[in-house]
Amino acid sequence: MYIQQQNLKTSDEIYSKISKSIPEAEWKIHAPIIDKINKLKKEKNTIILAHNYQTPEIYHGVADISADSLALAIEAAKTSANKIIMCGVHFMAETAKLMSPNKKVFLPDMSAGCSLSSSITGSDVRLLKQKYPGVPVVSYVNTSADVKAETDVCCTSANAVKVVESLNVEKVIFLPDKYLADYVAKNTKVKIISWEGTCVVHEQFTRKEIEEIKSQNPGIKIIAHPECPPDVIAASDFAGSTSGMIDYVKNKQPKKVMLVTECSMSDNVEADNPDVSFIKPCNLCPYMKKINLKKILDCLENETNEIILDSKTIEAARKSVIRMTEIGR
Ligand code: 13P
Ligand code: SF4
């Protein structure tokens, strides 16, 4: 459920794969930085992990592993490298630190946040626990370490229903994405107490947009992320995490597809599936897009932007992530 990138040797080989989505003039700027990063990461025993929403020059050019949120957490714990650079957002780098507390973890831009993560704090969770005593807390991995420290078990979009059902209870507090909570509620008998968080990328898609695309492209397969509003998911052929979407395209090879999610996904998946045609209405994640090659090189050269968490937070928050990885996909 993650992609071990081929680490193509020359920038020409990398470019031949992604030339559809990057103009040649832009590639001339990227190529020397990619060469430097790929040389230096080996010398410095550093692994580069990238979320599926990273741009193609990062995803296909410098990442050792690219994955969805669940696989990034699992891979961060397994790596034998001394240092991890997380090409993604702040909660992903924090999660990597929780999974590998003895390694140095870097985030190329510390302001790469997430609208879901910033919608809730640790003290909000403490208040909810007072309001609903004894009800377990399931938090999406898109939360801060402080929220994870107040959480019984984390989940991602790849395993949310499985995690909720693993608790064998009648009711759970499910935080913070109201649309993912709605998706889970539709797929389980467990009563879901939700929060009002949303993803700025996925909340913008509308059912009308999906229906227009369908009528203009007969036979197209529409694949949506579970962070989308419920009527968008209902109008789609399949809903799944970013890796679930990648597997759907890889295994089913639809003639034409639309991925209802962040923009870079289609560019990255298209490069690996040349026979599939992509319709690309998408919304940019302003946080994911803060990461670029220059900032990754700066992390490597100068060890800037290290994630530091106190040991008390690590101890409390780590348990909820480990419990999630034990439940799996
Ligand atoms: P997944 O990769 O787990 O599907 O998450 C999507 C997302 O929005 C991450 O920020
Ligand atoms: Fe957060 Fe949405 Fe961006 Fe993912 S895509 S990092 S959930 S704002």
Coordinates of N, CA and C and ligand atoms in Angstrom, one line a residue, residues 51-53 67-70 89 91-92 114 140-142 156-158 199 202 225 227 240-243 288, ligand 1:
H51 N 4.1 12.1 0.9 CA 2.7 11.8 0.8 C 2.3 11.9 -0.7
N52 N 1.2 11.2 -1.0 CA 0.8 11.1 -2.4 C 0.4 12.4 -3.0
Y53 N 0.2 13.5 -2.2 CA -0.2 14.8 -2.7 C 1.0 15.7 -3.1
A67 N 3.4 7.4 -0.2 CA 2.3 6.6 0.4 C 1.2 7.4 0.9
D68 N 0.1 6.7 1.4 CA -1.0 7.5 2.1 C -0.6 7.6 3.6
S69 N -1.4 8.3 4.4 CA -1.1 8.6 5.7 C -0.8 7.4 6.6
L70 N -1.5 6.3 6.4 CA -1.3 5.1 7.2 C 0.1 4.5 6.9
V89 N 2.8 17.2 5.5 CA 2.4 18.3 6.4 C 2.8 18.0 7.8
F91 N 1.4 17.4 10.7 CA 1.0 16.2 11.6 C 1.7 14.9 11.1
M92 N 2.0 14.9 9.8 CA 2.7 13.6 9.3 C 4.1 13.6 9.8
C114 N -2.6 22.0 8.3 CA -3.7 21.2 7.8 C -5.0 21.7 8.4
Y140 N -8.6 11.0 13.9 CA -8.0 10.9 12.6 C -6.5 11.2 12.8
V141 N -5.6 10.6 12.0 CA -4.2 10.9 12.2 C -3.9 12.4 11.8
N142 N -4.8 13.0 11.1 CA -4.7 14.5 10.8 C -5.0 15.3 12.0
T156 N -6.9 6.4 10.0 CA -6.8 7.2 8.8 C -8.0 6.8 7.9
S157 N -8.1 7.4 6.7 CA -9.3 7.1 5.9 C -9.2 5.7 5.4
A158 N -8.0 5.1 5.4 CA -7.9 3.7 5.0 C -8.5 2.7 6.0
C199 N -11.8 19.3 5.6 CA -10.6 19.5 4.8 C -10.9 20.6 3.8
H202 N -11.1 19.0 0.1 CA -12.2 18.1 -0.3 C -13.6 18.7 -0.1
H225 N -12.3 10.8 -2.4 CA -11.7 10.6 -1.1 C -12.8 10.7 0.0
E227 N -12.9 12.2 2.6 CA -13.0 13.5 3.3 C -14.0 14.4 2.5
G240 N -12.0 5.9 -1.3 CA -10.9 5.3 -0.6 C -9.8 6.3 -0.3
S241 N -8.9 5.9 0.5 CA -7.7 6.7 0.8 C -6.9 6.9 -0.4
T242 N -5.9 7.8 -0.3 CA -5.2 8.1 -1.6 C -4.5 6.8 -2.1
S243 N -4.0 5.9 -1.3 CA -3.5 4.7 -1.8 C -4.6 3.8 -2.3
M288 N 0.2 21.3 1.6 CA 1.1 20.3 0.9 C 2.0 21.0 -0.1
Ligands
13P1 P1 -4.7 9.6 3.0 O1 -3.4 9.7 2.2 O2 -4.6 8.9 4.2 O3 -5.9 9.2 2.2 O4 -5.0 11.1 3.5 C1 -5.4 12.1 2.6 C2 -5.1 13.5 3.2 O5 -5.8 14.4 3.0 C3 -3.9 13.6 3.9 O6 -3.7 14.9 4.3

